[in-house]
């Protein structure tokens, strides 16, 4: 508040002052001579005693009511009395006493019959009361916790300023020996006290009691900074110095102010948004029901009523959308409105420059004027400029802080919404779109906050400028105005066009990010199938669209620039320079308006997207009754319930009825896709309940089919936010068979698990997921087939120790979805599902007696000789050995005799074994921040990717443009100095012609460079994106395991967006400001060569400040970029595991985590915006000094200068500040944004995998003709520093032979296939296929010729057809045949779109089993000589498994088949079985011979109940 009052007094004071003086001069000509037309000016006595005394008083009384109310509202706590406060109060009272001493002296004089004018009584009274008020305010501020007060500081400053004038006058009088002793003494003491008060009020008080800053380790210094420090941003200097000495780190950053934290901001937004939604819903309902009353009254005619109803329903749809804009305004409006005041003050002050310039030129023309007037004008010019600087940056600070809060709020709101959104709504907004809402759209809002005030401020500036121009130039302004008015519709049309392009651009961007997300998630499959190129083409196709749209909008904007620049060519040269200065002011709002409009357009697009997302339907929390239900007959009750995935889908589960008694164990069985997992989702409340009643008693734990693992320590994954209980934790780990795995992990259970659990095998992930559920110790457990991913004996162990009748959970209610027949006899009840209905229900014995579908199912699978009671399950599983140690790691999850022994000796100390060097073992590489300057090579790279020709061409055009501009202004100054003869100037036509020509050439140059830079920018971004994509796809598998996908997505969304749309704009502005500054300096030097003394030192100061700043700013920007990645990674992770989070009711904890991550990010962003302000204030002061000296030298040398040159040099110097400011902002923006290029380039230096194709060694097309595979002394390791996981493998597999590969978990089975496909290169030995050494040929040549059906079935979003055949090689017939053989034909032909059925992201709209079958169909299509099955049937029920096996036998009869199996019955009829153990082949023979040997194979068969 203080700020404004100051400005409103001084800003308008100038004008009033002139009028006042003018008024005086009319009334008292002799006073005027005393004050103005003299070498030694002074004010009259009367003026001194009235106006100069009253000004500060009026100011304080005007502020008081507003300030008082403000303080009542914003109570920051109570400040204790301090010496500073006591001193201020004492001085206030002293001042009051002095004023009243004056007053009583006047009364005493009356009693002595010395009559003074009434002023001598009134002024001291007024002043005395004001001093009392000031003293009261000092105390009141202390009570309300104000540490430093602007209002008071300005009051003391104004008082001192007025007193100084009187002081000078009194000294002049004292020299003439006219003295009134008493009043002199009181005045001098008053003067001194006011001075001391002013000095004291510069220092801040101590912080209030109980404020947050007290217990904060590194609080933000802003709140405790003094007023002066706040307006000059001095309080950040400490951080700047630190940043200059050494690169900043995250720990150097301050904590956020309380008002900026997510906790505060998001709560506010959420509150208002809920209110808004509630209001609009009420309205909508009102409107729909209103016609009912009329229907009763007018029963005569049915048609009419119907019409009435329709009419009223229509508007409701339009108004019922809750307005996000209103909500944002309510949340951030009040704080943001302050910026309006600052902006208005600044705009008014901008015009003081040209007005003072007018006075200054008149002064130079008038050779008789006293010198001090010139100095006064110079001083005024300088003071105005400095004030303008301070106000402008307060304004910017408010804008940027609002922007920051906006972004925090948007991210928080989107995150919270994502946790409650229904599954159908999730399908409409893909992960890519939601991440874009958080990154790109939130950024758009931030950008808008700085511009939004221009909407009213620009027209205001234009109107003021035109008014002053009219005064200067008269009607000839109209020509210029006409051009501008004509441009308005042109601009409007362009804005509309831009909006449509903008929407299209965002859409392609969303698609591209979504596709990238999937490529990164399914990268392993892409590599195995050698599909990288097809997907690269897809991404580039989308990118092409994106760039097309960009090109269109570039062409538009360039045209706009050209037209705008041309308007300056309509100018005549009468009072050229004042007009020139005004035109310069005019140019800014007009140039920025299109920017503001486009920024508003972008923000409105984003606003709409955000509103749509926030209005998505949410899961109904009350559809399932959870918690403790009194006297319920069971722990889960479902009556006549029907569920669907979304409101408009047909129901997927019909008419479900069952109750589960407390503490019982229930199995759900049925074929693939019959709705088993859906039933569990329904119980969790993830589905839409159409009808019926569902109650779940107590808390729930859920183990999904595909384990969801967080990127955190193993221990945190299991504890999952609960408190740590050592004994329970150990019991759970033991029961879930995790002890041996933990022993092998590099830092025990503190090892960090990568994103999506990349460094755990499938079985381990599943066991961790299970352990998490068991540890949570809830009442109801839902297991979605957790045993499928582990091998038989581990499965048996888990069933016995955890799930089964003797397990840890024996007293809990458990529901288990399973394909394992062997567990069924132990169940209390079995539910059989077919096609979304419960077909049978009962215990094992009952169902066998009923002799229905279930009995049939059993007969097929439980072989007669298999002893069902003790048998393990026919191992269902898929094992994912992905990373280095996951291999040795699972070796010991073999619960064989020796491990048993060691288990008994394991103590907890070993459990956490973490020697110092292993303690910090990290798998994923966090996004790292580079330090130091951005290397010149990065700029060079960028120029190369633009194309050197275009680069140099655009630089040349820039130079032409600015030379033309300088020349035209210089020409103008020569023209103004032409002598006037008979009221006209000579040579007017020549002058005008040249001036016009220069103007034209300027226009052409601008058009040229705008085009060049924009087109160049598009070339560059295309080039860089292709490189980035290519490099990422060429990276080896290990790179993707190490790098969190958040980092990569960040590169593809944010950094590419920066290169697309930010960098070209910045380059244009940077070049523009650079040449402007140089030009201005040249002109000033031409006019007043003496300025050469001042400009270099100022330049140096400028340079140092800038370097000083960039060191900090760049590092802050990098820290901000780096802390941004975790926000997205965490968000991605949450979206993947949202059902688990909801099931465990952990939403609040995840919201807190997200908020923390956002705050960490804003912690780096906040100092960077303050640093910008810090810099700008310092630089503008340098700029203001240039104005000061240009004017000063003009005044000193006025007798030798022509007014034309003075005008030219001062009007240019007035511009310098703006340009300098822009120049530094652009330099730092350029440096900070070019980091995007640096980060995109970063991946080009990474290691790459072997080349995709090698011409020289390419094998013939018919290869492999037999399919013979030979391993010779083959060995493999995952990383240089790790042991071999496969050692001396020697085996020859004949063409067409069927070979099974078995072994305990982690024996190296999958590693063998990874070696065959060269996902990992061999460490020793070689693999030879039909006489060709595979290490010598290109990767694609190899991978196209071998087919794999991988462990985890990955689908990409796109049509089913694209998923089967991305290169479009095969005909539809072939595809249908392959689907038929894969037993998918019925399913696919039942789909509405058949082959064009859209698979959702990750294939989520197909069940896991169906995805596995799609992978089989892929293999059938490729029909290569060698087929590898990597536990391909893990997620399929036994029946389908049989079908698949028979298909493989018939279709791949003459092919070599390598099968990695957990279900041994699938490979019992194979010709040979290879048994691996600890990376070596231990047995290799036909299954029958191996069984007789009674070795490892025999014991495995026994575990599976096959012997």
Coordinates of C-alpha atoms in Angstrom, one line a residue, residues 217-528:
X217 CA 16.2 -24.1 9.1
X218 CA 16.5 -21.9 6.0
X219 CA 13.7 -19.4 5.9
X220 CA 13.0 -17.1 3.0
X221 CA 14.5 -13.7 4.0
X222 CA 11.8 -11.8 2.2
X223 CA 9.3 -11.6 5.1
X224 CA 11.9 -10.2 7.6
X225 CA 13.5 -7.8 5.1
X226 CA 13.1 -4.1 5.5
X227 CA 10.9 -2.0 3.2
X228 CA 13.8 -0.6 1.2
X229 CA 15.3 -4.0 0.9
X230 CA 12.0 -5.3 -0.5
X231 CA 11.5 -2.6 -3.1
X232 CA 15.1 -2.9 -4.4
X233 CA 15.1 -6.7 -3.9
X234 CA 18.3 -6.4 -1.8
X235 CA 17.3 -9.4 0.3
X236 CA 18.3 -11.9 -2.4
X237 CA 21.9 -10.6 -2.6
X238 CA 23.2 -13.2 -0.2
X239 CA 22.0 -16.0 -2.4
X240 CA 23.5 -14.2 -5.5
X241 CA 26.9 -13.9 -3.9
X242 CA 26.8 -17.6 -2.9
X243 CA 25.8 -18.6 -6.4
X244 CA 28.6 -16.5 -7.9
X245 CA 31.2 -18.2 -5.7
X246 CA 30.2 -21.7 -6.4
X247 CA 27.3 -23.4 -8.3
X248 CA 24.2 -23.5 -6.1
X249 CA 22.9 -26.8 -4.8
X250 CA 19.4 -27.7 -3.7
X251 CA 20.3 -27.4 0.0
X252 CA 21.1 -23.7 -0.5
X253 CA 17.6 -22.8 -1.5
X254 CA 15.2 -21.2 1.0
X255 CA 12.0 -22.8 2.1
X256 CA 8.9 -21.3 0.4
X257 CA 6.9 -18.6 2.1
X258 CA 3.8 -20.2 3.7
X259 CA 1.5 -18.5 1.2
X260 CA 3.3 -20.1 -1.7
X261 CA 3.2 -23.7 -0.5
X262 CA 1.1 -26.3 -2.1
X263 CA -0.7 -26.9 1.2
X264 CA -2.1 -23.3 1.2
X265 CA -2.6 -22.7 -2.5
X266 CA -4.2 -26.0 -3.6
X267 CA -6.5 -26.0 -0.6
X268 CA -7.8 -22.6 -1.6
X269 CA -8.4 -23.6 -5.2
X270 CA -10.0 -26.9 -4.3
X271 CA -12.4 -25.1 -1.9
X272 CA -13.6 -22.6 -4.4
X273 CA -13.8 -25.2 -7.2
X274 CA -16.1 -27.4 -5.0
X275 CA -18.3 -24.4 -4.3
X276 CA -18.5 -23.5 -7.9
X277 CA -19.4 -27.1 -9.0
X278 CA -22.0 -27.3 -6.3
X279 CA -23.5 -23.9 -7.4
X280 CA -23.7 -24.9 -11.1
X281 CA -25.2 -28.3 -10.3
X282 CA -27.9 -26.6 -8.3
X283 CA -28.6 -24.2 -11.1
X284 CA -28.8 -27.0 -13.7
X285 CA -31.3 -28.9 -11.6
X286 CA -33.4 -25.8 -11.0
X287 CA -33.7 -25.2 -14.7
X288 CA -34.7 -28.7 -15.6
X289 CA -37.4 -29.0 -13.1
X290 CA -39.0 -25.5 -13.5
X291 CA -41.6 -26.5 -16.2
X292 CA -43.3 -29.1 -14.0
X293 CA -45.5 -26.4 -12.4
X294 CA -46.7 -25.2 -15.8
X295 CA -47.6 -28.7 -16.9
X296 CA -50.1 -28.8 -14.0
X297 CA -51.7 -25.5 -15.0
X298 CA -51.9 -26.1 -18.7
X299 CA -53.1 -29.6 -19.2
X300 CA -55.1 -28.7 -22.2
X301 CA -52.4 -29.3 -24.7
X302 CA -49.6 -31.8 -24.3
X303 CA -47.4 -30.5 -27.1
X304 CA -47.0 -27.1 -25.6
X305 CA -45.7 -28.4 -22.3
X306 CA -43.2 -30.5 -24.0
X307 CA -41.9 -27.6 -25.9
X308 CA -41.5 -25.5 -22.8
X309 CA -39.5 -28.2 -21.2
X310 CA -37.1 -28.5 -24.1
X311 CA -36.6 -24.7 -24.2
X312 CA -35.7 -24.7 -20.6
X313 CA -33.4 -27.6 -20.7
X314 CA -31.2 -26.2 -23.4
X315 CA -29.8 -23.2 -21.6
X316 CA -29.0 -25.4 -18.6
X317 CA -26.5 -27.2 -20.6
X318 CA -24.7 -24.0 -21.5
X319 CA -24.7 -22.6 -18.0
X320 CA -24.1 -25.7 -16.1
X321 CA -20.4 -25.9 -16.9
X322 CA -18.6 -24.6 -13.8
X323 CA -16.4 -21.7 -14.7
X324 CA -12.8 -22.3 -13.9
X325 CA -11.9 -18.7 -14.6
X326 CA -14.2 -17.5 -11.8
X327 CA -12.6 -20.0 -9.5
X328 CA -9.1 -18.9 -10.4
X329 CA -10.1 -15.2 -10.0
X330 CA -11.5 -15.9 -6.5
X331 CA -8.4 -17.8 -5.5
X332 CA -5.7 -15.5 -6.8
X333 CA -7.6 -12.3 -7.6
X334 CA -7.3 -10.3 -4.4
X335 CA -3.5 -10.6 -4.3
X336 CA -3.2 -10.0 -8.1
X337 CA -5.3 -6.9 -8.0
X338 CA -2.5 -5.0 -6.2
X339 CA -0.6 -5.3 -9.5
X340 CA -3.3 -3.2 -11.2
X341 CA -2.4 -0.2 -9.0
X342 CA 1.3 -0.5 -9.7
X343 CA 0.8 -0.9 -13.4
X344 CA -1.5 2.1 -13.6
X345 CA 1.0 4.3 -11.7
X346 CA 3.8 3.1 -13.9
X347 CA 1.9 3.8 -17.1
X348 CA 1.1 7.4 -16.0
X349 CA 4.7 8.0 -15.1
X350 CA 6.0 6.7 -18.5
X351 CA 4.6 9.8 -20.1
X352 CA 6.4 12.1 -17.7
X353 CA 9.6 11.4 -19.7
X354 CA 8.6 12.9 -23.0
X355 CA 6.9 15.9 -21.2
X356 CA 10.1 16.7 -19.3
X357 CA 12.0 16.2 -22.5
X358 CA 9.8 18.8 -24.1
X359 CA 10.7 21.2 -21.3
X360 CA 14.4 20.3 -21.7
X361 CA 14.4 21.0 -25.4
X362 CA 12.8 24.4 -24.8
X363 CA 15.4 25.1 -22.1
X364 CA 18.2 24.4 -24.6
X365 CA 16.5 26.7 -27.1
X366 CA 16.1 29.5 -24.6
X367 CA 19.6 30.7 -24.1
X368 CA 18.6 33.1 -21.2
X369 CA 17.1 30.5 -18.9
X370 CA 18.9 30.1 -15.6
X371 CA 21.1 27.0 -15.5
X372 CA 19.5 25.5 -12.4
X373 CA 16.4 24.8 -14.3
X374 CA 18.3 22.5 -16.6
X375 CA 19.6 20.7 -13.6
X376 CA 16.1 20.5 -12.1
X377 CA 14.8 18.9 -15.3
X378 CA 17.7 16.5 -15.4
X379 CA 17.1 15.6 -11.7
X380 CA 13.3 15.2 -12.3
X381 CA 14.0 13.0 -15.3
X382 CA 16.3 10.8 -13.2
X383 CA 13.9 10.6 -10.2
X384 CA 11.0 9.7 -12.4
X385 CA 12.9 7.0 -14.2
X386 CA 14.1 5.5 -10.9
X387 CA 10.6 5.6 -9.4
X388 CA 9.2 4.0 -12.5
X389 CA 11.8 1.2 -12.2
X390 CA 10.8 0.5 -8.6
X391 CA 7.1 0.5 -9.3
X392 CA 7.4 -1.7 -12.4
X393 CA 9.3 -4.4 -10.7
X394 CA 7.0 -4.5 -7.7
X395 CA 4.3 -5.1 -10.4
X396 CA 6.3 -7.8 -12.1
X397 CA 7.1 -9.5 -8.7
X398 CA 3.4 -9.7 -7.9
X399 CA 2.6 -11.1 -11.4
X400 CA 5.3 -13.8 -11.2
X401 CA 4.4 -14.9 -7.7
X402 CA 0.8 -15.2 -8.8
X403 CA 1.9 -17.2 -11.8
X404 CA 3.9 -19.5 -9.6
X405 CA 1.0 -20.1 -7.2
X406 CA -1.2 -20.7 -10.2
X407 CA 1.1 -23.4 -11.5
X408 CA 1.2 -25.0 -8.0
X409 CA -2.5 -24.9 -7.8
X410 CA -3.1 -26.4 -11.3
X411 CA -0.7 -29.3 -10.7
X412 CA -2.2 -30.0 -7.3
X413 CA -5.7 -29.9 -8.6
X414 CA -4.9 -32.2 -11.5
X415 CA -3.1 -34.6 -9.2
X416 CA -6.0 -34.8 -6.8
X417 CA -8.5 -35.2 -9.6
X418 CA -6.4 -38.0 -11.1
X419 CA -6.8 -40.0 -7.9
X420 CA -10.6 -39.9 -8.0
X421 CA -11.4 -40.0 -11.7
X422 CA -13.4 -43.0 -13.1
X423 CA -11.8 -45.6 -15.4
X424 CA -13.9 -44.5 -18.3
X425 CA -12.7 -40.9 -17.9
X426 CA -9.1 -42.2 -17.6
X427 CA -9.5 -43.6 -21.1
X428 CA -10.5 -40.2 -22.5
X429 CA -7.5 -38.5 -20.9
X430 CA -4.3 -40.5 -21.5
X431 CA -1.2 -40.2 -19.3
X432 CA 0.3 -38.0 -22.0
X433 CA -2.5 -35.5 -21.9
X434 CA -2.6 -35.4 -18.1
X435 CA 1.2 -34.8 -18.0
X436 CA 0.8 -32.1 -20.5
X437 CA -1.9 -30.4 -18.4
X438 CA 0.6 -30.3 -15.6
X439 CA 3.6 -29.1 -17.7
X440 CA 2.6 -27.2 -20.8
X441 CA -0.8 -25.8 -19.7
X442 CA 0.3 -24.8 -16.3
X443 CA 3.2 -23.0 -17.9
X444 CA 0.8 -21.2 -20.2
X445 CA -1.1 -19.8 -17.2
X446 CA 2.2 -18.7 -15.7
X447 CA 3.1 -16.8 -18.9
X448 CA -0.2 -15.1 -19.0
X449 CA -0.1 -13.6 -15.6
X450 CA 2.7 -11.3 -16.6
X451 CA 0.8 -10.2 -19.7
X452 CA -2.8 -10.1 -18.6
X453 CA -2.7 -6.5 -17.3
X454 CA -1.6 -5.3 -20.8
X455 CA -5.2 -5.9 -21.9
X456 CA -6.2 -2.7 -20.2
X457 CA -2.8 -1.1 -19.9
X458 CA -1.9 -1.1 -23.6
X459 CA -5.0 0.7 -24.7
X460 CA -4.5 3.2 -21.9
X461 CA -1.0 3.8 -23.0
X462 CA -2.1 4.2 -26.6
X463 CA -4.8 6.7 -25.7
X464 CA -2.5 8.8 -23.5
X465 CA 0.2 8.8 -26.2
X466 CA -2.2 9.8 -28.9
X467 CA -3.6 12.6 -26.7
X468 CA -0.1 14.0 -26.2
X469 CA 0.8 13.5 -29.8
X470 CA -2.3 15.4 -30.8
X471 CA -1.1 18.3 -28.6
X472 CA 2.3 18.1 -30.3
X473 CA 1.5 17.5 -33.9
X474 CA -2.1 18.3 -34.4
X475 CA -4.2 16.5 -37.0
X476 CA -1.3 14.9 -38.8
X477 CA -1.4 12.2 -36.1
X478 CA -4.6 11.0 -37.6
X479 CA -2.8 9.3 -40.5
X480 CA -0.8 7.2 -38.1
X481 CA -4.0 6.5 -36.0
X482 CA -5.9 5.4 -39.1
X483 CA -3.3 2.8 -40.0
X484 CA -3.4 1.5 -36.4
X485 CA -7.2 1.3 -36.4
X486 CA -7.2 -0.6 -39.7
X487 CA -4.8 -3.0 -38.1
X488 CA -7.1 -4.0 -35.3
X489 CA -9.5 -6.2 -37.3
X490 CA -6.4 -7.7 -39.1
X491 CA -5.1 -8.6 -35.7
X492 CA -8.4 -10.0 -34.5
X493 CA -8.6 -12.3 -37.6
X494 CA -5.1 -13.5 -37.0
X495 CA -5.8 -14.2 -33.3
X496 CA -8.7 -16.4 -34.3
X497 CA -6.6 -18.3 -36.8
X498 CA -3.9 -18.7 -34.3
X499 CA -6.3 -20.2 -31.8
X500 CA -7.4 -22.9 -34.2
X501 CA -3.7 -23.7 -35.0
X502 CA -3.0 -23.7 -31.2
X503 CA -5.6 -26.3 -30.5
X504 CA -4.3 -28.5 -33.3
X505 CA -0.8 -28.0 -32.1
X506 CA -1.6 -29.1 -28.6
X507 CA -3.5 -32.1 -29.9
X508 CA -0.6 -33.4 -31.9
X509 CA 1.7 -32.7 -29.0
X510 CA -0.5 -34.8 -26.7
X511 CA -0.5 -37.6 -29.2
X512 CA 3.2 -37.5 -29.6
X513 CA 3.9 -37.5 -25.8
X514 CA 1.4 -40.4 -25.4
X515 CA 3.1 -42.4 -28.1
X516 CA 6.5 -41.6 -26.6
X517 CA 5.3 -42.7 -23.2
X518 CA 4.3 -46.0 -24.6
X519 CA 7.4 -46.6 -26.6
X520 CA 9.4 -46.0 -23.4
X521 CA 7.2 -48.4 -21.5
X522 CA 7.4 -51.1 -24.1
X523 CA 10.9 -50.5 -25.3
X524 CA 12.0 -54.1 -24.6
X525 CA 9.4 -55.5 -26.9
X526 CA 10.2 -53.0 -29.6
X527 CA 13.8 -54.2 -29.5
X528 CA 13.0 -57.9 -29.5

